[in-house]
Short mmCIF file of C-alpha atoms in Angstrom, two decimals:
data_model
loop_
_atom_site.label_atom_id
_atom_site.label_comp_id
_atom_site.label_asym_id
_atom_site.label_seq_id
_atom_site.Cartn_x
_atom_site.Cartn_y
_atom_site.Cartn_z
CA MET H 1 0.00 0.00 0.00
CA LYS H 2 1.49 3.32 -1.05
CA LEU H 3 0.41 6.39 0.90
CA SER H 4 1.33 9.98 0.18
CA LEU H 5 0.40 12.71 2.66
CA SER H 6 0.19 16.30 1.41
CA THR H 7 0.24 19.52 3.43
CA THR H 8 -3.54 19.67 3.59
CA THR H 9 -5.38 18.43 6.64
CA THR H 10 -7.09 15.49 4.93
CA THR H 11 -5.75 12.81 2.62
CA THR H 12 -8.09 10.34 0.91
CA LEU H 13 -6.81 6.83 0.22
CA SER H 14 -8.67 4.29 -1.88
CA ILE H 15 -7.64 0.71 -1.11
CA PRO H 16 -8.11 -1.55 -4.15
CA PRO H 17 -8.79 -5.10 -2.90
CA PRO H 18 -9.26 -8.08 -5.25
CA SER H 19 -12.02 -7.76 -7.85
CA GLN H 20 -14.64 -9.80 -6.01
CA PHE H 21 -14.06 -7.97 -2.78
CA LEU H 22 -14.08 -4.65 -4.64
CA HIS H 23 -17.44 -5.52 -6.16
CA ARG H 24 -19.03 -6.35 -2.82
CA HIS H 25 -17.19 -4.13 -0.39
CA ARG H 26 -16.05 -0.96 -2.18
CA ARG H 27 -14.86 1.36 0.54
CA LEU H 28 -13.15 4.72 0.65
CA PHE H 29 -10.89 5.32 3.61
CA ASN H 30 -10.30 8.85 4.81
CA LEU H 31 -6.98 9.09 6.58
CA ARG H 32 -6.73 12.34 8.45
CA ALA H 33 -3.45 14.03 9.28
CA SER H 34 -3.93 16.76 11.84
CA PHE H 35 -1.42 19.51 12.55
CA SER H 36 -1.31 21.58 15.67
CA PRO H 37 0.47 24.96 15.62
CA GLY H 38 2.10 24.04 18.90
CA ASN H 39 3.34 20.70 17.64
CA SER H 40 5.98 20.32 14.91
CA SER H 41 4.94 16.81 13.82
CA TRP H 42 2.02 15.30 11.91
CA ASN H 43 -0.18 12.65 13.50
CA HIS H 44 -0.79 9.83 11.03
CA ARG H 45 -3.08 6.81 11.00
CA VAL H 46 -2.31 3.85 8.75
CA VAL H 47 -4.45 0.82 7.86
CA VAL H 48 -2.50 -2.47 7.75
CA THR H 49 -4.23 -5.17 5.73
CA ARG H 50 -2.27 -8.43 5.92
CA GLU H 51 -3.72 -11.53 7.56
CA ARG H 52 -4.54 -11.01 11.24
CA GLY H 53 -1.54 -11.57 13.49
CA LYS H 54 0.99 -10.96 10.70
CA ASN H 55 1.03 -7.17 10.89
CA ASP H 56 2.91 -6.96 14.19
CA LYS H 57 6.33 -6.02 12.79
CA LEU H 58 4.88 -3.27 10.63
CA ILE H 59 2.73 -1.94 13.47
CA THR H 60 5.78 -1.83 15.76
CA ALA H 61 7.88 -0.07 13.12
CA LEU H 62 5.17 2.53 12.52
CA ALA H 63 4.73 3.10 16.25
CA LYS H 64 8.42 3.97 16.56
CA HIS H 65 7.73 6.91 14.26
CA GLY H 66 4.65 7.98 16.19
CA ILE H 67 2.24 6.57 13.61
CA GLU H 68 -0.97 4.95 14.84
CA SER H 69 -2.08 1.73 13.12
CA LEU H 70 -5.43 0.06 12.54
CA GLU H 71 -5.30 -3.67 11.75
CA LEU H 72 -7.87 -4.48 9.06
CA PRO H 73 -7.18 -7.88 7.45
CA LEU H 74 -8.44 -8.12 3.87
CA ILE H 75 -6.93 -11.54 3.06
CA GLN H 76 -6.40 -14.91 4.69
CA HIS H 77 -4.31 -17.94 3.75
CA THR H 78 -5.87 -21.36 3.22
CA GLN H 79 -3.98 -24.66 3.11
CA LEU H 80 -4.49 -26.94 0.11
CA PRO H 81 -4.51 -30.76 -0.18
CA GLU H 82 -1.02 -30.87 -1.68
CA LEU H 83 0.37 -29.87 1.71
CA ASP H 84 -0.11 -33.52 2.73
CA LYS H 85 1.82 -34.60 -0.35
CA LEU H 86 4.64 -32.27 0.69
CA VAL H 87 4.88 -34.09 4.02
CA SER H 88 5.08 -37.43 2.21
CA LEU H 89 7.78 -36.25 -0.20
CA LEU H 90 9.90 -34.77 2.59
CA THR H 91 9.61 -38.06 4.47
CA ALA H 92 10.50 -40.37 1.58
CA THR H 93 12.53 -38.34 -0.95
CA SER H 94 15.67 -36.22 -0.94
CA PHE H 95 15.96 -33.12 -3.13
CA ASP H 96 19.02 -31.08 -4.06
CA TRP H 97 17.14 -27.85 -3.36
CA ILE H 98 13.95 -26.66 -1.70
CA PHE H 99 12.70 -23.43 -3.31
CA ILE H 100 11.01 -20.98 -0.89
CA THR H 101 9.73 -17.76 -2.44
CA SER H 102 7.80 -15.94 0.31
CA PRO H 103 7.55 -15.73 4.11
CA GLU H 104 4.15 -17.45 4.00
CA ALA H 105 5.58 -20.28 1.87
CA ALA H 106 8.35 -20.63 4.47
CA LEU H 107 5.84 -20.92 7.32
CA VAL H 108 3.79 -23.53 5.45
CA PHE H 109 6.95 -25.45 4.58
CA LEU H 110 8.10 -25.46 8.21
CA GLN H 111 4.78 -26.99 9.23
CA ALA H 112 5.19 -29.82 6.71
CA TRP H 113 8.88 -30.23 7.52
CA LYS H 114 8.11 -30.79 11.21
CA ALA H 115 5.34 -33.25 10.35
CA ALA H 116 7.84 -35.14 8.18
CA GLY H 117 10.24 -35.58 11.10
CA THR H 118 12.58 -32.61 10.47
CA PRO H 119 14.77 -34.11 7.71
CA SER H 120 17.97 -32.37 6.58
CA VAL H 121 17.23 -30.08 3.61
CA LYS H 122 19.01 -27.40 1.59
CA VAL H 123 16.95 -24.29 0.93
CA ALA H 124 17.15 -21.56 -1.70
CA ALA H 125 15.24 -18.52 -0.41
CA VAL H 126 14.08 -15.65 -2.61
CA GLY H 127 15.39 -12.99 -0.20
CA THR H 128 16.65 -12.20 3.27
CA GLY H 129 13.13 -11.56 4.59
CA THR H 130 12.04 -15.04 3.57
CA ALA H 131 15.28 -16.59 4.86
CA SER H 132 14.77 -14.90 8.25
CA ILE H 133 11.66 -17.04 8.88
CA PHE H 134 13.96 -20.04 9.36
CA ASP H 135 16.19 -18.09 11.76
CA GLU H 136 13.17 -17.09 13.85
CA ASP H 137 11.92 -20.67 14.17
CA MET H 138 13.80 -22.16 17.11
CA THR H 139 13.24 -25.76 15.98
CA SER H 140 14.74 -25.27 12.49
CA SER H 141 18.34 -25.99 13.44
CA LYS H 142 20.86 -24.78 10.86
CA GLU H 143 22.22 -28.31 10.83
CA LEU H 144 18.85 -29.52 9.52
CA ILE H 145 17.71 -26.59 7.37
CA ASP H 146 20.59 -25.09 5.44
CA VAL H 147 19.54 -21.82 3.79
CA ALA H 148 22.38 -22.08 1.31
CA PHE H 149 21.44 -19.55 -1.36
CA THR H 150 19.69 -16.22 -1.91
CA PRO H 151 19.83 -14.44 -5.29
CA SER H 152 21.28 -11.03 -6.11
CA LYS H 153 17.74 -9.69 -6.55
CA ALA H 154 14.74 -10.90 -4.56
CA THR H 155 12.56 -12.22 -7.40
CA GLY H 156 11.60 -15.73 -8.45
CA LYS H 157 12.98 -15.20 -11.97
CA VAL H 158 16.41 -14.21 -10.68
CA LEU H 159 16.39 -17.05 -8.16
CA ALA H 160 15.75 -19.53 -10.97
CA LEU H 161 18.42 -17.91 -13.13
CA GLU H 162 21.16 -17.83 -10.48
CA LEU H 163 20.57 -21.08 -8.57
CA PRO H 164 23.91 -22.96 -8.50
CA LYS H 165 24.06 -26.07 -10.65
CA HIS H 166 26.85 -28.57 -10.14
CA GLY H 167 28.04 -30.71 -13.03
CA ASN H 168 25.91 -32.09 -15.83
CA GLU H 169 23.56 -34.13 -13.68
CA LYS H 170 19.93 -33.01 -13.53
CA SER H 171 19.53 -31.42 -10.09
CA THR H 172 16.19 -31.89 -8.34
CA VAL H 173 14.17 -29.01 -6.93
CA LEU H 174 11.09 -29.16 -4.70
CA TYR H 175 8.97 -26.02 -4.99
CA PRO H 176 6.15 -25.68 -2.41
CA ALA H 177 4.23 -22.66 -3.65
CA SER H 178 1.06 -20.63 -3.52
CA ALA H 179 -1.55 -21.72 -6.03
CA LYS H 180 -1.54 -18.11 -7.26
CA ALA H 181 2.20 -18.04 -7.99
CA SER H 182 3.26 -17.75 -11.64
CA HIS H 183 5.14 -20.48 -13.50
CA ASP H 184 8.25 -18.35 -14.12
CA ILE H 185 10.34 -20.43 -11.74
CA GLU H 186 9.47 -23.79 -13.29
CA GLU H 187 10.10 -22.45 -16.79
CA GLY H 188 13.41 -20.85 -15.83
CA LEU H 189 14.71 -23.94 -14.03
CA SER H 190 13.57 -26.34 -16.75
CA LYS H 191 15.47 -24.34 -19.37
CA ARG H 192 18.61 -24.75 -17.26
CA GLY H 193 18.18 -28.52 -16.97
CA PHE H 194 16.75 -28.77 -13.45
CA HIS H 195 14.03 -31.31 -12.61
CA ILE H 196 11.40 -29.43 -10.60
CA THR H 197 8.45 -30.69 -8.56
CA ARG H 198 5.89 -28.01 -7.74
CA LEU H 199 3.26 -28.45 -5.04
CA ASN H 200 0.53 -25.88 -4.48
CA THR H 201 0.41 -26.05 -0.69
CA TYR H 202 -1.69 -22.95 0.08
CA THR H 203 -3.57 -20.08 -1.50
CA THR H 204 -4.69 -16.55 -0.63
CA VAL H 205 -8.40 -15.75 -0.43
CA ILE H 206 -10.59 -12.82 0.49
CA CYS H 207 -11.19 -12.55 4.22
CA GLN H 208 -14.81 -13.59 4.80
CA HIS H 209 -15.16 -12.44 8.42
CA CYS H 210 -13.19 -9.21 8.69
CA GLY H 211 -16.09 -7.03 9.75
CA VAL H 212 -15.54 -4.27 7.20
CA THR H 213 -17.82 -1.31 7.89
CA ALA H 214 -18.29 2.11 6.39
CA SER H 215 -17.00 3.79 9.56
CA ILE H 216 -13.69 2.01 10.00
CA ILE H 217 -11.68 5.18 10.34
CA GLN H 218 -13.03 8.31 11.97
CA GLY H 219 -11.30 11.66 12.15
#
């Protein structure tokens, strides 16, 4: 969400949710920034819209700058049947690489990894933010989960382009992904001679019980 505050006392922000949600719940949020002659700083209010419970870091960071936050989840993550298949593959099969391309994918993978008995795996993470999920999880010992590679740019295309390949043998990659993720990674890896197994382990849907009202934010 990109927010620009001008020198006027009121800034209007339109939040464009997914098309279905937009059709049913079109809302216009008025974010007011008030200035007091005796105070040299603006007072801001920001709406954070990730899944409930996953806005904490952003809320804390905003609070450090004196910015008030309102948590209003517009999405939620739902696990898919192929999550069970991921557990089975981790239990019975070894892969040269596990591709993790988002913090949510990392959290879902950790759940399956624990259910599979915490096997030793080598992970390629799309960026430092995604890689940090494994550092924060106390059970994911570095001896068991080796985050061995992050690309020069945090995108799936660059990750597929730069993933190290040793020798002429066809390296195997397990890619637990969102059902909404593009196929750029599979295409890029296949062109380089990797054998990739993709599992759609979760998806993102519109939050059905967020309690959106017309008076969410008041001046």
